[in-house]
C-alpha positions in Angstrom: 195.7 -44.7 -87.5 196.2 -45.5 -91.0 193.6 -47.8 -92.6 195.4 -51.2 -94.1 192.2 -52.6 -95.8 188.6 -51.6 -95.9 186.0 -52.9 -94.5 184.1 -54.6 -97.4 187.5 -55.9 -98.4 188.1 -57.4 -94.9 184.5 -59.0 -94.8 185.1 -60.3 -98.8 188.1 -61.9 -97.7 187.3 -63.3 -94.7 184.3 -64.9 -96.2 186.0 -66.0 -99.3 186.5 -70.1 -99.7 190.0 -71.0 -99.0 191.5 -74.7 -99.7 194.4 -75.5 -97.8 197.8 -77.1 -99.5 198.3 -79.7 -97.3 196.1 -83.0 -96.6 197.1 -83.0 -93.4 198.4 -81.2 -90.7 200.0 -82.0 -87.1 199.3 -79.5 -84.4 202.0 -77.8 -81.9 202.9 -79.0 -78.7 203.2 -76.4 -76.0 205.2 -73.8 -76.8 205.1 -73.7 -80.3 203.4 -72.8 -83.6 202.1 -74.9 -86.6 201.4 -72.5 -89.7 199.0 -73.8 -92.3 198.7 -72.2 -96.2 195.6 -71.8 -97.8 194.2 -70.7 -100.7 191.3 -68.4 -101.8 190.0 -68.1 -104.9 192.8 -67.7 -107.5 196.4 -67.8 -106.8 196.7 -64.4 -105.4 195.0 -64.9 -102.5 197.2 -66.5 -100.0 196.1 -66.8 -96.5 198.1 -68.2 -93.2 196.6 -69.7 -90.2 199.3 -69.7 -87.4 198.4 -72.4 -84.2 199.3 -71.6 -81.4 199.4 -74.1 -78.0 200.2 -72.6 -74.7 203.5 -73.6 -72.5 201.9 -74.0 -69.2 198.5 -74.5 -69.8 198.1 -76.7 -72.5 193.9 -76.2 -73.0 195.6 -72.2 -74.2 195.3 -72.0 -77.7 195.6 -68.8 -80.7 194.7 -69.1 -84.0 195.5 -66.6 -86.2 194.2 -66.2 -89.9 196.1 -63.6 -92.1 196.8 -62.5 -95.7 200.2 -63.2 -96.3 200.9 -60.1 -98.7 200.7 -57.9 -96.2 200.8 -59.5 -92.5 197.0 -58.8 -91.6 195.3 -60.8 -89.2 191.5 -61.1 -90.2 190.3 -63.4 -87.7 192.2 -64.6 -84.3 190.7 -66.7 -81.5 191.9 -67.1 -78.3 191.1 -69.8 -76.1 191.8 -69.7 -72.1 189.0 -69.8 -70.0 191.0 -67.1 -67.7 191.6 -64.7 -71.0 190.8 -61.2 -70.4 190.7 -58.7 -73.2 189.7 -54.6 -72.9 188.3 -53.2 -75.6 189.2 -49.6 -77.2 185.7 -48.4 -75.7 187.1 -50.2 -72.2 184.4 -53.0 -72.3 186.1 -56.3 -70.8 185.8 -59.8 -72.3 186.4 -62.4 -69.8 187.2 -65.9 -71.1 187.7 -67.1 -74.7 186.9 -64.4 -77.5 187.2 -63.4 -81.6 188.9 -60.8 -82.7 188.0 -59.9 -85.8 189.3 -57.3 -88.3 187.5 -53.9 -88.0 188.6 -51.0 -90.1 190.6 -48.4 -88.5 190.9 -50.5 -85.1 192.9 -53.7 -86.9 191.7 -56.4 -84.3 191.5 -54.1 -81.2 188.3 -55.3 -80.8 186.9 -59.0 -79.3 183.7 -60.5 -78.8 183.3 -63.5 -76.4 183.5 -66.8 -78.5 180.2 -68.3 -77.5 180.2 -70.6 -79.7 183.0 -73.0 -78.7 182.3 -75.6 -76.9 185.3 -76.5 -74.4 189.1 -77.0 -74.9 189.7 -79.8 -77.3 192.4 -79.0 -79.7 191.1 -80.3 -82.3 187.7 -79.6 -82.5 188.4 -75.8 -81.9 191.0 -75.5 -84.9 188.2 -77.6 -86.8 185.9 -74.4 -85.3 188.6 -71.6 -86.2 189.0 -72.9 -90.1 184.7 -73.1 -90.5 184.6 -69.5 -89.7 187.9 -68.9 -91.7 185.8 -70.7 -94.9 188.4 -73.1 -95.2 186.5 -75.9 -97.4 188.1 -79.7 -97.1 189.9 -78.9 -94.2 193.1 -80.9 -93.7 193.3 -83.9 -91.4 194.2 -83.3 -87.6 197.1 -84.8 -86.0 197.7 -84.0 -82.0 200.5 -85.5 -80.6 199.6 -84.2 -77.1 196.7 -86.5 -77.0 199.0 -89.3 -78.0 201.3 -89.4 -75.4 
């Protein structure tokens, strides 16, 4: 497998400070994806975080946090207290888990996301863009819990 980024690159991005564009942001009903921009620390260093709410279950949630010049996903969580995920050295994670980026196994790997606490929407993507670094995070909008 080709190597896309190094290691110590993945890790500097990751923990880099990123500002997003907008002030606010509404997230996705089931079925669909919300996409925020963000910003690291000079104009070259664009990141995406795709949000992701499930059809059928609607406590299933993926965030996704890439660099957009090249598509790689750095960080993704997966929420759905009946995930399952196997592991390149067959370990299984049962329940909600990271991936991460590791180099020369993209995000193959997942640890179990301990440190989420339930399935609110918003507090999780509040959780995702802490451990994305994303400083002054916008304001959260769910219209499921409107309705």
């Amino acid at each position: 497998m080709q190597t896309l980024l190094s290691q110590a690159e993945a890790i500097r991005l990751l923990n880099m400070l990123k500002k997003a564009y907008e002030d606010s942001l509404t997230l996705p009903v089931s079925r669909k994806i919300t996409t925020l921009q963000v910003q690291g620390d000079t104009k070259q260093d664009l990141f995406r975080i795709n949000i992701y709410r499930g059809a059928i279950n609607a406590q299933k949630f993926t965030f996704n946090g890439m660099i957009v010049k090249n598509d790689i996903t750095l960080l993704r969580l997966e929420i759905n207290k009946n995930g399952r995920h196997r592991n390149p050295d067959g370990n299984i994670i049962t329940g909600s888990h990271w991936h991460q980026y590791c180099e020369g196994f993209d995000t193959q790997f997942a640890f179990p996301a301990t440190d989420i606490d339930g399935y609110d929407f918003v507090d999780t993507t509040l959780a995702f863009f802490e451990k994305f670094h994303v400083i002054d995070p916008p304001q959260l909008f769910d219209q499921m819990s409107l309705s």
